[in-house]
Short mmCIF file of N, CA and C in Angstrom, two decimals:
data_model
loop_
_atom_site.label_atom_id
_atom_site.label_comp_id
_atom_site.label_asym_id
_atom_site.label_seq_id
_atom_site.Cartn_x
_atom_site.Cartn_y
_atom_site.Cartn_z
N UNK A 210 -0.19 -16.06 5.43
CA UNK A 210 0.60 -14.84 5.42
C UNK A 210 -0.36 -13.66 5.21
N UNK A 211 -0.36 -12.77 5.90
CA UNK A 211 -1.46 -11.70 5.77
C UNK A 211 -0.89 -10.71 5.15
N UNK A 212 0.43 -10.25 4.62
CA UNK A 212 0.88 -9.40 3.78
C UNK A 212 1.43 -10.00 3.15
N UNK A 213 1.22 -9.39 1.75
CA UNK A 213 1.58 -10.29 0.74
C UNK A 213 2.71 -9.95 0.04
N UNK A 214 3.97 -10.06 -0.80
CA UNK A 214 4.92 -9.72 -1.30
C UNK A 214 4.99 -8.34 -1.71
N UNK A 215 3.66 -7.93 -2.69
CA UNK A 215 3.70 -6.63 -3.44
C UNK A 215 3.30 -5.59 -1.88
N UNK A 216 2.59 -5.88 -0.93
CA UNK A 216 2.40 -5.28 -0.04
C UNK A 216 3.41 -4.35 0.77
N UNK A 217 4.71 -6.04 0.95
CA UNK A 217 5.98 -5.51 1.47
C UNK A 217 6.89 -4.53 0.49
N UNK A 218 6.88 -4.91 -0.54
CA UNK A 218 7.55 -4.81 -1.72
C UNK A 218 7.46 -2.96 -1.84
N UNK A 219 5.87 -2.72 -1.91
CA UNK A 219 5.23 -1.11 -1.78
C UNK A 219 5.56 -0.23 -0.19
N UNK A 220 5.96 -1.29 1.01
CA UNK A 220 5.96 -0.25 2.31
C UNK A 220 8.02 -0.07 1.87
N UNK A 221 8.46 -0.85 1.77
CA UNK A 221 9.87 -0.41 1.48
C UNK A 221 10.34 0.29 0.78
N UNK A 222 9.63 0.57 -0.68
CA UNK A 222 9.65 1.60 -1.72
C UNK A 222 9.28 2.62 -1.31
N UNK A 223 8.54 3.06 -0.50
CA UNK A 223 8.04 4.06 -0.12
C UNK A 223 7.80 4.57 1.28
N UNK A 224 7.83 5.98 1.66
CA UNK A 224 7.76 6.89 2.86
C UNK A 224 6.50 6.72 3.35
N UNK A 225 5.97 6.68 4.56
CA UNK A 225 5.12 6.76 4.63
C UNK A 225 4.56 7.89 3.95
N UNK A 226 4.70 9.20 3.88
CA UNK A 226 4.05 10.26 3.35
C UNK A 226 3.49 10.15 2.09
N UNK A 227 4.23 9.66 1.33
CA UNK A 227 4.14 8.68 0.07
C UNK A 227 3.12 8.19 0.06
N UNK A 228 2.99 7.01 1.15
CA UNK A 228 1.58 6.44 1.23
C UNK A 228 0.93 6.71 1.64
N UNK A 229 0.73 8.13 2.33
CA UNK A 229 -0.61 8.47 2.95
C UNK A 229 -0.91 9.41 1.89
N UNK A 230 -0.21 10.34 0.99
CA UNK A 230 -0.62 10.83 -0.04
C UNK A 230 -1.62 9.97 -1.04
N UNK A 231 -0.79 8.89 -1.77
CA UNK A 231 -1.52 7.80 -2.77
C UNK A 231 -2.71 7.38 -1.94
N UNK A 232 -2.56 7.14 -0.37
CA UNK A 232 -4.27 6.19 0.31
C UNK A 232 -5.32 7.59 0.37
N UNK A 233 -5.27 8.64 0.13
CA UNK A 233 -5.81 9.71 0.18
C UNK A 233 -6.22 9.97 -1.20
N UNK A 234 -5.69 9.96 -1.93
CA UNK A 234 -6.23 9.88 -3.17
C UNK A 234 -6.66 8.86 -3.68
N UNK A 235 -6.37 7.65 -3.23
CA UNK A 235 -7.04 6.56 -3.92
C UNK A 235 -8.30 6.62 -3.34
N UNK A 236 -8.75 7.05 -2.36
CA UNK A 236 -10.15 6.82 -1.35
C UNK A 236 -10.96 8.20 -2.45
N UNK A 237 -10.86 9.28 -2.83
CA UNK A 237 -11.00 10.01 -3.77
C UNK A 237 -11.75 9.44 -5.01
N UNK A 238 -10.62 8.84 -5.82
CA UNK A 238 -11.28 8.30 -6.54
C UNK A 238 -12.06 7.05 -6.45
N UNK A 239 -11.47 6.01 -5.56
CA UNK A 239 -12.43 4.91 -5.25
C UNK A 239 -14.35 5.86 -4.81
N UNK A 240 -14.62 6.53 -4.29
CA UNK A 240 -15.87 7.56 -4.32
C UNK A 240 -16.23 7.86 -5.57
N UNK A 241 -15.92 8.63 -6.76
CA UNK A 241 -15.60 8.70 -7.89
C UNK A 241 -16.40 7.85 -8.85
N UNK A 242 -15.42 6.63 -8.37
CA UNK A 242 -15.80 5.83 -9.27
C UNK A 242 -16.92 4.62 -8.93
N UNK A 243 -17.69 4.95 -7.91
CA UNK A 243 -18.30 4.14 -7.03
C UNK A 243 -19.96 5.24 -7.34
N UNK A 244 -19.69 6.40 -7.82
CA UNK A 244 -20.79 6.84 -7.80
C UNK A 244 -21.30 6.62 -9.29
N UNK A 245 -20.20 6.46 -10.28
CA UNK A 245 -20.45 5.89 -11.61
C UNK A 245 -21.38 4.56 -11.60
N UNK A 246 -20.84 3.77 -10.89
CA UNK A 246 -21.45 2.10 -10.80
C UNK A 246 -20.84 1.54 -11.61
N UNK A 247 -19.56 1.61 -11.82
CA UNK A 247 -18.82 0.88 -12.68
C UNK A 247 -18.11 0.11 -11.85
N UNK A 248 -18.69 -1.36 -11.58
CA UNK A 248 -18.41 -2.53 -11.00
C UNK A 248 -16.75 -3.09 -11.05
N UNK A 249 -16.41 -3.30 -12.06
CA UNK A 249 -15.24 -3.58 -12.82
C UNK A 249 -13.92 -2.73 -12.09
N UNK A 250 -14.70 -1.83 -13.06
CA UNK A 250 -13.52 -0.37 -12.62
C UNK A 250 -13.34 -0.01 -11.20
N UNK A 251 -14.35 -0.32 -10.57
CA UNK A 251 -14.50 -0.32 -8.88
C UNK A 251 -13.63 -1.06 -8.22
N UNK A 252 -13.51 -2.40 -8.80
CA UNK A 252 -12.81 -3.63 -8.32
C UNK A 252 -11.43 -3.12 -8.35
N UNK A 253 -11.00 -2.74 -9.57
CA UNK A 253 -9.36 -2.38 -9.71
C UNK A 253 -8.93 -1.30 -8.65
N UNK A 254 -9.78 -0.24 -8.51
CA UNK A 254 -9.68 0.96 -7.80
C UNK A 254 -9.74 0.52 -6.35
N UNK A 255 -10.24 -0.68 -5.87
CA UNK A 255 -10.06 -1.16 -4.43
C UNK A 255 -9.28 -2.15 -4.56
N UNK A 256 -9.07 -2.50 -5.50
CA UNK A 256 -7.53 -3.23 -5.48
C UNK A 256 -6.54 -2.53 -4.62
N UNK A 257 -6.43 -1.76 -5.61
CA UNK A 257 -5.05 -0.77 -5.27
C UNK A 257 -5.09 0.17 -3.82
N UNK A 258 -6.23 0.16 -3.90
CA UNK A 258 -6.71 0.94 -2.51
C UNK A 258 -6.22 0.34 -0.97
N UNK A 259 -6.78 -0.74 -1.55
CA UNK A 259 -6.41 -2.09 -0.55
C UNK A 259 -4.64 -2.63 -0.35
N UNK A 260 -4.15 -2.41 -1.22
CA UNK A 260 -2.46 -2.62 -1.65
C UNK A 260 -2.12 -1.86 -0.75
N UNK A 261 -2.58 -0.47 -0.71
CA UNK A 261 -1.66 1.14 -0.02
C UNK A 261 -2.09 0.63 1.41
N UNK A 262 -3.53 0.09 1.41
CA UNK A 262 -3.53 0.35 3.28
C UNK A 262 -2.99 -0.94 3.95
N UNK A 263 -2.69 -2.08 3.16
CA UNK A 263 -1.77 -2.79 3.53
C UNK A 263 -0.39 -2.67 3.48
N UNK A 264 0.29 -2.10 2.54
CA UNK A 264 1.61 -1.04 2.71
C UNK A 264 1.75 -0.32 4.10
N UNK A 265 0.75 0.74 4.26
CA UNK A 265 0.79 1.46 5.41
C UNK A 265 0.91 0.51 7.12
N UNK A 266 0.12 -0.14 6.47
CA UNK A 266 -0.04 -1.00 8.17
C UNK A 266 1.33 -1.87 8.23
N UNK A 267 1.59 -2.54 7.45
CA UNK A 267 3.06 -3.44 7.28
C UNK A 267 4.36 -2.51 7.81
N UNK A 268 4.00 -1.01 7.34
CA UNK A 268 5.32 -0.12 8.09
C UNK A 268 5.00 -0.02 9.30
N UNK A 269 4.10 -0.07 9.96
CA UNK A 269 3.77 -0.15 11.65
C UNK A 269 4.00 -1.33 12.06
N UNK A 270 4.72 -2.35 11.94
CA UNK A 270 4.88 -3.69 11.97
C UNK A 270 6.37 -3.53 12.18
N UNK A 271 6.56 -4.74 13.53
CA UNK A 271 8.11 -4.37 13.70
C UNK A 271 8.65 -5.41 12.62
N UNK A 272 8.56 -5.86 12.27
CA UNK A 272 9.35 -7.35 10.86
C UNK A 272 9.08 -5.84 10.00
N UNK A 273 8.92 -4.86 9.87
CA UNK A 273 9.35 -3.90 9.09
C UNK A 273 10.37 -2.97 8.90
N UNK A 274 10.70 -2.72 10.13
CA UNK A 274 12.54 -2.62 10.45
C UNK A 274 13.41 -2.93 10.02
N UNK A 275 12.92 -4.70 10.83
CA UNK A 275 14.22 -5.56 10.14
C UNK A 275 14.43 -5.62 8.62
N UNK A 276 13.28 -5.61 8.08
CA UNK A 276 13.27 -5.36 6.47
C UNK A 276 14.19 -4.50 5.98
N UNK A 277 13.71 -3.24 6.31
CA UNK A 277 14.08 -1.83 6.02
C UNK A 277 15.62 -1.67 5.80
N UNK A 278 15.81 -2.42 6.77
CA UNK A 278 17.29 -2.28 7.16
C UNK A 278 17.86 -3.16 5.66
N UNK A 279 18.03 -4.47 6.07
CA UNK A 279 18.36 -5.51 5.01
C UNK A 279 17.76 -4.44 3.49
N UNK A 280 16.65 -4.26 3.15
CA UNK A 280 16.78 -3.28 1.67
C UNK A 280 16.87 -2.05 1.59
N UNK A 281 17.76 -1.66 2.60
CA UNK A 281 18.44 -0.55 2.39
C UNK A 281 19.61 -0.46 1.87
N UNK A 282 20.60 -1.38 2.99
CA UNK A 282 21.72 -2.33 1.98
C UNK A 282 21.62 -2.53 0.61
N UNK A 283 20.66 -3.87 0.51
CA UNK A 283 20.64 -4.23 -1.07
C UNK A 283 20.38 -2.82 -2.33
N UNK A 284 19.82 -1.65 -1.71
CA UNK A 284 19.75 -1.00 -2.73
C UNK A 284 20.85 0.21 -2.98
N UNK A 285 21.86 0.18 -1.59
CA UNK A 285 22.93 1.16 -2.09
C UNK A 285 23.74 0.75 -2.58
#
């Protein structure tokens, strides 16, 4: 499976604008914190980095529709 639950979980919660805001700032600080050399802290910060641009790409995905639809329902 190449997207993973929290992946889907983050493109349905959110607009794309949403996520191009957060992948814009996360690339920000992932730089940031990459010029520190803080290995660790690096890792988490491309964690999450990595989460948003798999979010983003999963909404360009047609099985993202069909999603959309079905938790749109479940959440009104």
């Amino acid at each position: 499976m190449f997207f993973e639950p929290k992946h889907k979980r983050l493109a349905l919660s959110s607009s794309p604008g949403q996520l191009n805001k957060a992948y814009k700032k996360s690339e920000r600080v992932l730089k940031k914190v990459a010029r520190c050399g803080d290995e660790q802290e690096l890792a988490a910060v491309m964690e999450r980095h990595r989460d948003i641009e798999y979010a983003l790409l999963f909404q360009k995905t047609p099985n993202f529709n069909k999603r959309k639809k079905k938790y749109d329902k479940e959440t009104n």
